[in-house]
mmCIF file of C-alpha atoms in Angstrom:
data_model
loop_
_atom_site.group_PDB
_atom_site.id
_atom_site.type_symbol
_atom_site.label_atom_id
_atom_site.label_comp_id
_atom_site.label_asym_id
_atom_site.label_seq_id
_atom_site.Cartn_x
_atom_site.Cartn_y
_atom_site.Cartn_z
ATOM 1 C CA MET A 285 7.727 11.142 -16.331
ATOM 2 C CA ALA A 286 8.712 14.633 -17.810
ATOM 3 C CA ASN A 287 11.932 15.960 -18.276
ATOM 4 C CA VAL A 288 13.937 17.143 -15.496
ATOM 5 C CA SER A 289 12.953 20.732 -14.355
ATOM 6 C CA ALA A 290 13.780 22.985 -11.544
ATOM 7 C CA ALA A 291 12.306 22.452 -8.082
ATOM 8 C CA ALA A 292 8.979 23.848 -7.612
ATOM 9 C CA PRO A 293 5.713 23.591 -5.347
ATOM 10 C CA THR A 294 3.902 20.242 -6.448
ATOM 11 C CA LEU A 295 0.766 19.305 -5.690
ATOM 12 C CA LEU A 296 0.385 15.563 -4.582
ATOM 13 C CA ALA A 297 -2.842 13.417 -4.404
ATOM 14 C CA ASP A 298 -3.415 9.849 -3.093
ATOM 15 C CA LEU A 299 -6.686 8.902 -4.790
ATOM 16 C CA GLY A 300 -8.635 5.717 -4.333
ATOM 17 C CA GLY A 301 -12.297 4.884 -4.305
ATOM 18 C CA THR A 302 -13.535 6.517 -1.370
ATOM 19 C CA ASN A 303 -11.130 9.368 -0.469
ATOM 20 C CA VAL A 304 -8.661 11.899 -2.222
ATOM 21 C CA ARG A 305 -5.841 12.973 -0.081
ATOM 22 C CA PHE A 306 -3.835 16.295 -0.773
ATOM 23 C CA GLY A 307 -0.619 17.542 -0.195
ATOM 24 C CA ILE A 308 2.197 20.157 -1.186
ATOM 25 C CA ALA A 309 5.685 18.990 -1.677
ATOM 26 C CA HIS A 310 8.573 21.492 -1.812
ATOM 27 C CA PRO A 311 11.373 18.820 -3.406
ATOM 28 C CA GLN A 312 14.499 20.923 -2.324
ATOM 29 C CA GLU A 313 13.650 20.370 1.435
ATOM 30 C CA ASP A 314 14.962 17.913 3.778
ATOM 31 C CA GLN A 315 11.175 16.844 4.617
ATOM 32 C CA PRO A 316 9.532 17.415 1.299
ATOM 33 C CA LEU A 317 6.088 16.802 2.061
ATOM 34 C CA ILE A 318 4.553 19.704 4.079
ATOM 35 C CA GLN A 319 2.663 17.773 6.797
ATOM 36 C CA GLU A 320 0.589 20.824 7.771
ATOM 37 C CA SER A 321 -0.712 20.694 4.102
ATOM 38 C CA ILE A 322 -2.493 17.506 4.180
ATOM 39 C CA ARG A 323 -6.138 17.282 3.690
ATOM 40 C CA ARG A 324 -8.661 14.752 2.908
ATOM 41 C CA TYR A 325 -11.790 14.861 0.761
ATOM 42 C CA HIS A 326 -14.714 12.342 0.244
ATOM 43 C CA VAL A 327 -14.683 11.460 -3.815
ATOM 44 C CA LYS A 328 -18.634 11.500 -3.469
ATOM 45 C CA ASP A 329 -18.820 15.216 -2.686
ATOM 46 C CA TYR A 330 -17.179 16.572 -5.808
ATOM 47 C CA PRO A 331 -17.967 15.993 -9.591
ATOM 48 C CA SER A 332 -14.261 15.881 -10.515
ATOM 49 C CA LEU A 333 -10.633 15.638 -9.231
ATOM 50 C CA ALA A 334 -10.119 19.010 -10.604
ATOM 51 C CA ASP A 335 -13.117 20.375 -8.626
ATOM 52 C CA ALA A 336 -11.771 18.660 -4.963
ATOM 53 C CA ALA A 337 -8.495 20.142 -6.016
ATOM 54 C CA LYS A 338 -9.702 23.632 -6.324
ATOM 55 C CA GLN A 339 -11.212 23.356 -2.955
ATOM 56 C CA TYR A 340 -8.211 22.270 -1.537
ATOM 57 C CA PHE A 341 -6.460 25.513 -3.045
ATOM 58 C CA LYS A 342 -9.003 27.475 -1.641
ATOM 59 C CA GLU A 343 -9.229 26.302 1.772
ATOM 60 C CA THR A 344 -5.457 25.768 2.377
ATOM 61 C CA GLY A 345 -4.229 28.764 0.314
ATOM 62 C CA HIS A 346 -1.492 26.650 -0.974
ATOM 63 C CA GLU A 347 -0.314 27.082 -4.599
ATOM 64 C CA ALA A 348 1.562 24.576 -6.684
ATOM 65 C CA GLN A 349 2.889 24.642 -10.443
ATOM 66 C CA ARG A 350 2.405 20.839 -11.359
ATOM 67 C CA ALA A 351 1.188 17.792 -9.709
ATOM 68 C CA ILE A 352 1.692 14.226 -9.322
ATOM 69 C CA ILE A 353 -1.565 12.055 -9.046
ATOM 70 C CA ALA A 354 -1.087 8.644 -7.408
ATOM 71 C CA ALA A 355 -4.451 6.609 -8.124
ATOM 72 C CA ALA A 356 -5.176 3.204 -7.324
ATOM 73 C CA GLY A 357 -5.592 2.194 -10.822
ATOM 74 C CA ARG A 358 -3.873 1.130 -14.154
ATOM 75 C CA ILE A 359 -2.372 4.119 -15.883
ATOM 76 C CA ASP A 360 -2.916 4.021 -19.659
ATOM 77 C CA GLY A 361 -0.008 5.501 -21.689
ATOM 78 C CA GLY A 362 0.677 7.725 -18.685
ATOM 79 C CA GLU A 363 -2.200 9.950 -19.821
ATOM 80 C CA THR A 364 -5.465 8.522 -18.218
ATOM 81 C CA VAL A 365 -6.583 6.305 -15.193
ATOM 82 C CA LYS A 366 -9.763 4.649 -14.143
ATOM 83 C CA VAL A 367 -9.872 3.929 -10.410
ATOM 84 C CA THR A 368 -11.911 1.046 -9.138
ATOM 85 C CA ASN A 369 -15.089 2.482 -7.564
ATOM 86 C CA ASN A 370 -14.261 5.670 -8.278
ATOM 87 C CA PRO A 371 -16.785 7.920 -10.964
ATOM 88 C CA TRP A 372 -14.064 10.605 -11.770
ATOM 89 C CA ALA A 373 -12.429 9.804 -15.289
ATOM 90 C CA ILE A 374 -8.997 11.585 -15.093
ATOM 91 C CA SER A 375 -6.965 12.885 -18.135
ATOM 92 C CA ALA A 376 -3.366 14.316 -16.937
ATOM 93 C CA HIS A 377 -3.460 16.795 -19.915
ATOM 94 C CA LYS A 378 -6.948 17.997 -18.880
ATOM 95 C CA LEU A 379 -6.388 18.177 -15.312
ATOM 96 C CA ALA A 380 -3.228 20.526 -16.002
ATOM 97 C CA LYS A 381 -5.401 22.925 -18.056
ATOM 98 C CA GLU A 382 -7.989 22.832 -15.596
ATOM 99 C CA LEU A 383 -5.510 23.646 -12.629
ATOM 100 C CA ASP A 384 -3.507 25.960 -14.742
ATOM 101 C CA LEU A 385 -0.343 23.710 -14.214
ATOM 102 C CA GLU A 386 2.914 23.071 -15.786
ATOM 103 C CA TRP A 387 2.115 19.448 -15.791
ATOM 104 C CA VAL A 388 0.319 16.572 -14.282
ATOM 105 C CA HIS A 389 1.734 13.088 -13.995
ATOM 106 C CA LEU A 390 -0.130 10.162 -13.162
ATOM 107 C CA VAL A 391 1.536 7.197 -11.413
ATOM 108 C CA ASN A 392 -0.138 3.902 -9.775
ATOM 109 C CA ASP A 393 -0.454 4.213 -6.059
ATOM 110 C CA PHE A 394 1.633 1.291 -5.439
ATOM 111 C CA ALA A 395 4.413 2.747 -7.704
ATOM 112 C CA ALA A 396 4.456 5.824 -5.146
ATOM 113 C CA GLN A 397 4.202 3.613 -2.141
ATOM 114 C CA SER A 398 7.160 1.787 -3.491
ATOM 115 C CA MET A 399 8.938 5.305 -3.601
ATOM 116 C CA ALA A 400 7.927 6.148 -0.240
ATOM 117 C CA VAL A 401 10.079 3.875 1.829
ATOM 118 C CA MET A 402 13.283 5.861 0.740
ATOM 119 C CA LEU A 403 11.867 8.817 2.593
ATOM 120 C CA MET A 404 11.045 6.961 5.869
ATOM 121 C CA SER A 405 13.002 5.962 8.963
ATOM 122 C CA PRO A 406 12.660 3.149 11.589
ATOM 123 C CA ASP A 407 13.677 5.610 14.119
ATOM 124 C CA LYS A 408 10.575 8.250 13.449
ATOM 125 C CA VAL A 409 7.729 7.778 16.078
ATOM 126 C CA VAL A 410 4.236 8.681 14.235
ATOM 127 C CA ASP A 411 1.723 8.049 16.689
ATOM 128 C CA LYS A 412 0.468 8.163 20.371
ATOM 129 C CA ASP A 413 1.255 4.368 20.721
ATOM 130 C CA GLY A 414 4.583 4.872 20.094
ATOM 131 C CA HIS A 415 4.849 2.739 16.771
ATOM 132 C CA HIS A 416 7.590 4.155 14.304
ATOM 133 C CA GLU A 417 7.243 4.880 10.864
ATOM 134 C CA LEU A 418 8.713 1.147 9.796
ATOM 135 C CA GLU A 419 8.157 -1.419 12.292
ATOM 136 C CA LYS A 420 10.173 -4.495 12.386
ATOM 137 C CA VAL A 421 8.247 -7.770 11.707
ATOM 138 C CA GLY A 422 10.402 -10.758 12.537
ATOM 139 C CA THR A 423 13.921 -10.684 14.066
ATOM 140 C CA VAL A 424 15.831 -9.547 10.853
ATOM 141 C CA ASP A 425 17.212 -5.955 10.838
ATOM 142 C CA ALA A 426 15.925 -3.409 8.721
ATOM 143 C CA PRO A 427 17.547 -2.860 5.303
ATOM 144 C CA LYS A 428 19.400 0.142 4.450
ATOM 145 C CA ILE A 429 17.901 1.313 1.247
ATOM 146 C CA GLY A 430 21.079 2.515 -0.940
ATOM 147 C CA ALA A 431 23.629 0.715 1.052
ATOM 148 C CA LYS A 432 24.624 -1.622 -1.919
ATOM 149 C CA ASP A 433 24.471 -0.826 -5.398
ATOM 150 C CA GLU A 434 21.932 -3.537 -6.303
ATOM 151 C CA GLN A 435 18.773 -3.876 -4.290
ATOM 152 C CA THR A 436 15.418 -5.147 -5.083
ATOM 153 C CA PHE A 437 12.540 -4.748 -2.636
ATOM 154 C CA VAL A 438 9.042 -5.720 -2.543
ATOM 155 C CA VAL A 439 6.282 -3.383 -1.447
ATOM 156 C CA VAL A 440 2.594 -5.083 -0.776
ATOM 157 C CA GLY A 441 -0.336 -4.276 1.136
ATOM 158 C CA PRO A 442 -4.039 -4.883 1.673
ATOM 159 C CA GLY A 443 -6.816 -2.374 1.628
ATOM 160 C CA THR A 444 -9.651 -2.031 -0.577
ATOM 161 C CA GLY A 445 -7.881 -4.492 -2.718
ATOM 162 C CA LEU A 446 -4.080 -6.070 -2.644
ATOM 163 C CA GLY A 447 -1.612 -3.789 -4.059
ATOM 164 C CA VAL A 448 1.849 -5.204 -5.121
ATOM 165 C CA GLY A 449 4.971 -2.834 -6.450
ATOM 166 C CA GLY A 450 8.434 -3.294 -6.683
ATOM 167 C CA LEU A 451 11.727 -0.895 -5.654
ATOM 168 C CA LEU A 452 14.686 -1.476 -7.845
ATOM 169 C CA ILE A 453 17.943 0.302 -6.707
ATOM 170 C CA ARG A 454 20.654 0.139 -9.347
ATOM 171 C CA GLY A 455 23.582 2.484 -8.365
ATOM 172 C CA ASP A 456 22.009 6.038 -8.491
ATOM 173 C CA LYS A 457 19.061 5.055 -10.355
ATOM 174 C CA VAL A 458 15.441 4.119 -8.761
ATOM 175 C CA SER A 459 12.836 2.760 -10.637
ATOM 176 C CA VAL A 460 9.679 1.041 -9.620
ATOM 177 C CA LEU A 461 7.623 -1.829 -10.932
ATOM 178 C CA GLN A 462 3.961 -1.224 -11.247
ATOM 179 C CA THR A 463 2.105 -4.444 -11.114
ATOM 180 C CA GLU A 464 -1.259 -6.092 -10.593
ATOM 181 C CA GLY A 465 0.207 -8.966 -8.372
ATOM 182 C CA GLY A 466 -2.809 -8.910 -6.388
ATOM 183 C CA HIS A 467 -4.506 -10.407 -8.892
ATOM 184 C CA ALA A 468 -2.567 -13.513 -9.086
ATOM 185 C CA GLY A 469 -3.736 -16.741 -8.448
ATOM 186 C CA PHE A 470 -3.809 -17.903 -4.804
ATOM 187 C CA ALA A 471 -1.796 -20.956 -4.071
ATOM 188 C CA ALA A 472 -3.023 -23.174 -0.830
ATOM 189 C CA HIS A 473 -0.125 -24.223 0.866
ATOM 190 C CA SER A 474 -1.846 -26.236 3.860
ATOM 191 C CA PRO A 475 -4.758 -28.411 4.350
ATOM 192 C CA GLU A 476 -6.724 -25.402 5.675
ATOM 193 C CA ASP A 477 -5.866 -23.294 2.594
ATOM 194 C CA ILE A 478 -7.398 -26.037 0.407
ATOM 195 C CA GLU A 479 -10.617 -26.004 2.380
ATOM 196 C CA ILE A 480 -10.741 -22.517 2.199
ATOM 197 C CA LEU A 481 -9.958 -22.709 -1.727
ATOM 198 C CA LYS A 482 -12.682 -24.830 -2.056
ATOM 199 C CA VAL A 483 -15.129 -22.578 -0.473
ATOM 200 C CA LEU A 484 -14.105 -19.638 -2.497
ATOM 201 C CA ASN A 485 -13.789 -21.438 -5.761
ATOM 202 C CA LEU A 486 -17.488 -22.389 -5.583
ATOM 203 C CA LYS A 487 -18.569 -18.786 -4.812
ATOM 204 C CA TYR A 488 -15.967 -16.898 -7.205
ATOM 205 C CA GLY A 489 -14.346 -19.297 -9.568
ATOM 206 C CA ARG A 490 -10.836 -18.341 -10.293
ATOM 207 C CA VAL A 491 -9.460 -17.081 -6.741
ATOM 208 C CA SER A 492 -6.741 -14.392 -6.786
ATOM 209 C CA ASN A 493 -4.794 -13.641 -3.785
ATOM 210 C CA GLU A 494 -6.869 -10.536 -3.272
ATOM 211 C CA ARG A 495 -9.950 -12.643 -2.642
ATOM 212 C CA LEU A 496 -8.264 -13.569 0.766
ATOM 213 C CA ILE A 497 -5.779 -10.670 1.356
ATOM 214 C CA SER A 498 -7.916 -7.303 1.508
ATOM 215 C CA GLY A 499 -10.760 -5.862 3.497
ATOM 216 C CA GLN A 500 -13.368 -8.153 1.372
ATOM 217 C CA GLY A 501 -10.807 -10.701 1.804
ATOM 218 C CA LEU A 502 -10.753 -10.733 5.664
ATOM 219 C CA ALA A 503 -14.597 -11.314 5.161
ATOM 220 C CA ASN A 504 -14.358 -13.927 2.837
ATOM 221 C CA LEU A 505 -11.814 -15.910 5.208
ATOM 222 C CA TYR A 506 -14.416 -15.406 8.019
ATOM 223 C CA THR A 507 -17.137 -16.754 6.203
ATOM 224 C CA ALA A 508 -15.013 -19.951 4.465
ATOM 225 C CA ILE A 509 -13.525 -20.392 8.191
ATOM 226 C CA CYS A 510 -17.281 -20.513 9.698
ATOM 227 C CA GLU A 511 -18.118 -22.968 6.725
ATOM 228 C CA ILE A 512 -15.402 -25.257 7.434
ATOM 229 C CA SER A 513 -15.835 -25.386 11.062
ATOM 230 C CA GLY A 514 -19.794 -26.065 10.952
ATOM 231 C CA GLN A 515 -20.384 -22.562 12.405
ATOM 232 C CA LYS A 516 -23.072 -20.211 11.361
ATOM 233 C CA ALA A 517 -21.659 -16.983 9.978
ATOM 234 C CA ASP A 518 -22.548 -13.635 10.466
ATOM 235 C CA GLU A 519 -23.965 -12.536 7.009
ATOM 236 C CA ASN A 520 -23.750 -8.773 7.854
ATOM 237 C CA ILE A 521 -20.222 -8.471 9.267
ATOM 238 C CA THR A 522 -17.742 -6.093 8.071
ATOM 239 C CA PRO A 523 -14.125 -6.234 8.405
ATOM 240 C CA GLU A 524 -14.095 -3.649 11.140
ATOM 241 C CA ASP A 525 -16.350 -6.004 12.969
ATOM 242 C CA ILE A 526 -14.069 -8.991 12.610
ATOM 243 C CA THR A 527 -10.570 -7.233 13.777
ATOM 244 C CA ARG A 528 -12.883 -5.628 16.708
ATOM 245 C CA ARG A 529 -14.634 -8.889 17.943
ATOM 246 C CA ALA A 530 -10.840 -10.580 17.146
ATOM 247 C CA THR A 531 -9.388 -7.964 19.743
ATOM 248 C CA ASP A 532 -11.881 -8.213 22.619
ATOM 249 C CA GLY A 533 -12.034 -11.995 22.273
ATOM 250 C CA SER A 534 -15.929 -12.199 21.711
ATOM 251 C CA CYS A 535 -15.622 -14.206 18.437
ATOM 252 C CA PRO A 536 -13.382 -17.417 17.889
ATOM 253 C CA MET A 537 -14.139 -17.552 14.277
ATOM 254 C CA CYS A 538 -13.117 -13.700 14.160
ATOM 255 C CA ALA A 539 -9.887 -14.431 15.778
ATOM 256 C CA ARG A 540 -9.192 -17.414 13.523
ATOM 257 C CA ALA A 541 -9.988 -15.261 10.638
ATOM 258 C CA VAL A 542 -7.142 -12.544 11.628
ATOM 259 C CA GLU A 543 -4.866 -15.023 12.300
ATOM 260 C CA THR A 544 -5.277 -16.948 8.938
ATOM 261 C CA PHE A 545 -5.090 -13.662 7.029
ATOM 262 C CA ALA A 546 -1.707 -12.932 8.737
ATOM 263 C CA GLY A 547 -0.185 -16.187 7.889
ATOM 264 C CA ILE A 548 -1.526 -16.274 4.087
ATOM 265 C CA PHE A 549 -0.222 -12.728 3.979
ATOM 266 C CA GLY A 550 3.134 -14.052 4.830
ATOM 267 C CA SER A 551 2.794 -16.524 2.363
ATOM 268 C CA VAL A 552 2.018 -14.389 -0.461
ATOM 269 C CA ALA A 553 4.663 -11.987 0.517
ATOM 270 C CA GLY A 554 7.166 -14.782 0.236
ATOM 271 C CA ASP A 555 6.052 -15.851 -3.087
ATOM 272 C CA LEU A 556 6.558 -12.279 -4.418
ATOM 273 C CA VAL A 557 10.204 -12.434 -2.631
ATOM 274 C CA LEU A 558 10.893 -15.423 -5.050
ATOM 275 C CA THR A 559 8.921 -14.159 -7.920
ATOM 276 C CA LEU A 560 11.003 -10.764 -8.049
ATOM 277 C CA GLY A 561 14.287 -11.740 -6.289
ATOM 278 C CA ALA A 562 13.636 -9.400 -3.742
ATOM 279 C CA TRP A 563 16.227 -10.645 -1.326
ATOM 280 C CA ASP A 564 16.720 -7.111 0.015
ATOM 281 C CA GLY A 565 13.541 -6.756 1.838
ATOM 282 C CA VAL A 566 9.803 -6.717 1.821
ATOM 283 C CA TYR A 567 7.751 -3.408 2.905
ATOM 284 C CA LEU A 568 4.064 -4.191 4.056
ATOM 285 C CA THR A 569 1.696 -1.170 3.456
ATOM 286 C CA GLY A 570 -2.025 -0.683 2.970
ATOM 287 C CA GLY A 571 -4.749 0.588 5.216
ATOM 288 C CA MET A 572 -5.227 -2.837 6.732
ATOM 289 C CA THR A 573 -1.449 -3.497 7.766
ATOM 290 C CA PRO A 574 -1.150 -1.035 10.868
ATOM 291 C CA ILE A 575 -4.560 -2.413 12.124
ATOM 292 C CA LEU A 576 -3.564 -6.107 12.175
ATOM 293 C CA LEU A 577 0.092 -5.477 13.047
ATOM 294 C CA PRO A 578 -0.362 -7.390 16.288
ATOM 295 C CA TRP A 579 -1.476 -10.616 14.444
ATOM 296 C CA ILE A 580 1.044 -9.855 11.737
ATOM 297 C CA GLN A 581 4.066 -9.944 14.078
ATOM 298 C CA LYS A 582 2.770 -13.241 15.350
ATOM 299 C CA HIS A 583 1.773 -15.149 12.521
ATOM 300 C CA PHE A 584 3.362 -13.572 9.150
ATOM 301 C CA ARG A 585 7.114 -14.788 9.500
ATOM 302 C CA GLU A 586 6.425 -18.400 9.692
ATOM 303 C CA ARG A 587 4.650 -18.827 6.540
ATOM 304 C CA PHE A 588 6.685 -16.063 4.983
ATOM 305 C CA GLU A 589 9.879 -18.259 5.423
ATOM 306 C CA ALA A 590 8.269 -21.526 4.663
ATOM 307 C CA LYS A 591 9.675 -22.060 1.163
ATOM 308 C CA GLY A 592 11.002 -25.612 1.170
ATOM 309 C CA ARG A 593 14.714 -25.469 -0.141
ATOM 310 C CA PHE A 594 14.537 -21.603 0.253
ATOM 311 C CA ARG A 595 13.882 -21.377 4.002
ATOM 312 C CA ASP A 596 17.497 -20.573 4.789
ATOM 313 C CA THR A 597 17.423 -17.595 2.326
ATOM 314 C CA MET A 598 14.024 -16.299 3.569
ATOM 315 C CA GLU A 599 14.999 -16.584 6.995
ATOM 316 C CA ASN A 600 17.241 -13.546 6.382
ATOM 317 C CA VAL A 601 14.995 -11.394 4.152
ATOM 318 C CA PRO A 602 13.935 -8.721 6.244
ATOM 319 C CA THR A 603 10.084 -7.449 6.566
ATOM 320 C CA GLN A 604 9.045 -3.911 7.710
ATOM 321 C CA ALA A 605 5.196 -2.880 8.232
ATOM 322 C CA ILE A 606 4.798 1.000 7.179
ATOM 323 C CA MET A 607 2.877 2.581 10.068
ATOM 324 C CA ASN A 608 3.002 6.418 8.131
ATOM 325 C CA PRO A 609 -0.490 6.869 7.379
ATOM 326 C CA GLU A 610 0.270 8.578 4.046
ATOM 327 C CA PRO A 611 2.792 6.435 2.165
ATOM 328 C CA GLY A 612 0.998 7.726 -0.951
ATOM 329 C CA LEU A 613 1.833 11.286 -0.469
ATOM 330 C CA ILE A 614 5.252 10.779 0.471
ATOM 331 C CA GLY A 615 5.860 8.526 -2.572
ATOM 332 C CA GLY A 616 4.636 11.429 -4.277
ATOM 333 C CA ALA A 617 7.011 13.810 -2.704
ATOM 334 C CA ALA A 618 9.912 11.165 -3.625
ATOM 335 C CA LEU A 619 8.924 11.097 -7.140
ATOM 336 C CA ALA A 620 9.034 15.152 -6.852
ATOM 337 C CA ILE A 621 12.450 15.168 -5.979
ATOM 338 C CA VAL A 622 13.337 13.038 -8.981
ATOM 339 C CA GLU A 623 11.288 15.201 -11.440
ATOM 340 C CA ALA A 624 13.445 18.099 -9.903
ATOM 341 C CA GLY A 625 16.665 16.343 -10.748
ATOM 342 C CA GLY A 626 17.459 15.027 -7.160
ATOM 343 C CA THR A 627 17.481 11.643 -5.705
ATOM 344 C CA PRO A 628 15.637 10.621 -2.498
ATOM 345 C CA LEU A 629 18.116 7.913 -1.767
ATOM 346 C CA ARG A 630 19.849 8.655 1.504
ATOM 347 C CA ARG A 631 23.090 6.835 1.330
#
């Protein structure tokens, strides 16, 4: 990140393979992300990120002096990023010049989402169904970020892939871990896990957590469960089909797939707690988490806590589901606060 500078309107972008979301942050405000500024654009409709941003400025009339781009890819030297399934080649320096900005910062999307939780509240309602911005998974009370001088959190979530980040609080200093933890190897914990692993190993060779806990991972689980059960799988089924059929009860294999998904998700999240020493809590994010919340609330915690000699410890680790639809932009707003010399910590 750049040297600390005075607060100024900041363009935020949350960039994935299919869509890019833009918003404006005013870092000095109590609610820095301007809700009415948020717009979504299809990547395929624009030759570059700069072209999409220019269209955004034209349509909304908003202006910005700098930009923070949260991208679903590995940032190379803080200057370039290649987003999976996205044709745009992005250079921070070039983008700043094209948009006439002071600077552009590129960050991993899960680094942004890890920062976002500091601006979220379990009391804020975010949809017509009465869901809160942070929904409790399990019975352990939500953590208060900044309540202790040292805290470590995991942020993990399935979408197109499986993102893994970390949030570290050390006094007034906040830092994030940008990882590719979704590509860590899948660890089977039950006889069914072993059978699923065998099926996916024949198809992929090495099996990562992302092969199970992601959109395509849900389809992989469905196919594997059908094979193990001797049932014929629907070869054209999509993750959306699976969740819909599980919800309406029309497909027992789909129901079993989402239940298994939620359980393995818990197992993976628990392993991350052990790996990072994230005893202060886990935040579940990603596009699939709100959709699968009913199953997560039923099946996640048992496998999350089932860590042998560490079960007693894991039973006290809080888990929260992020239900706000814009964690990437909120995280970008938190980073804009840091850039302006402030802190998103709300003690």
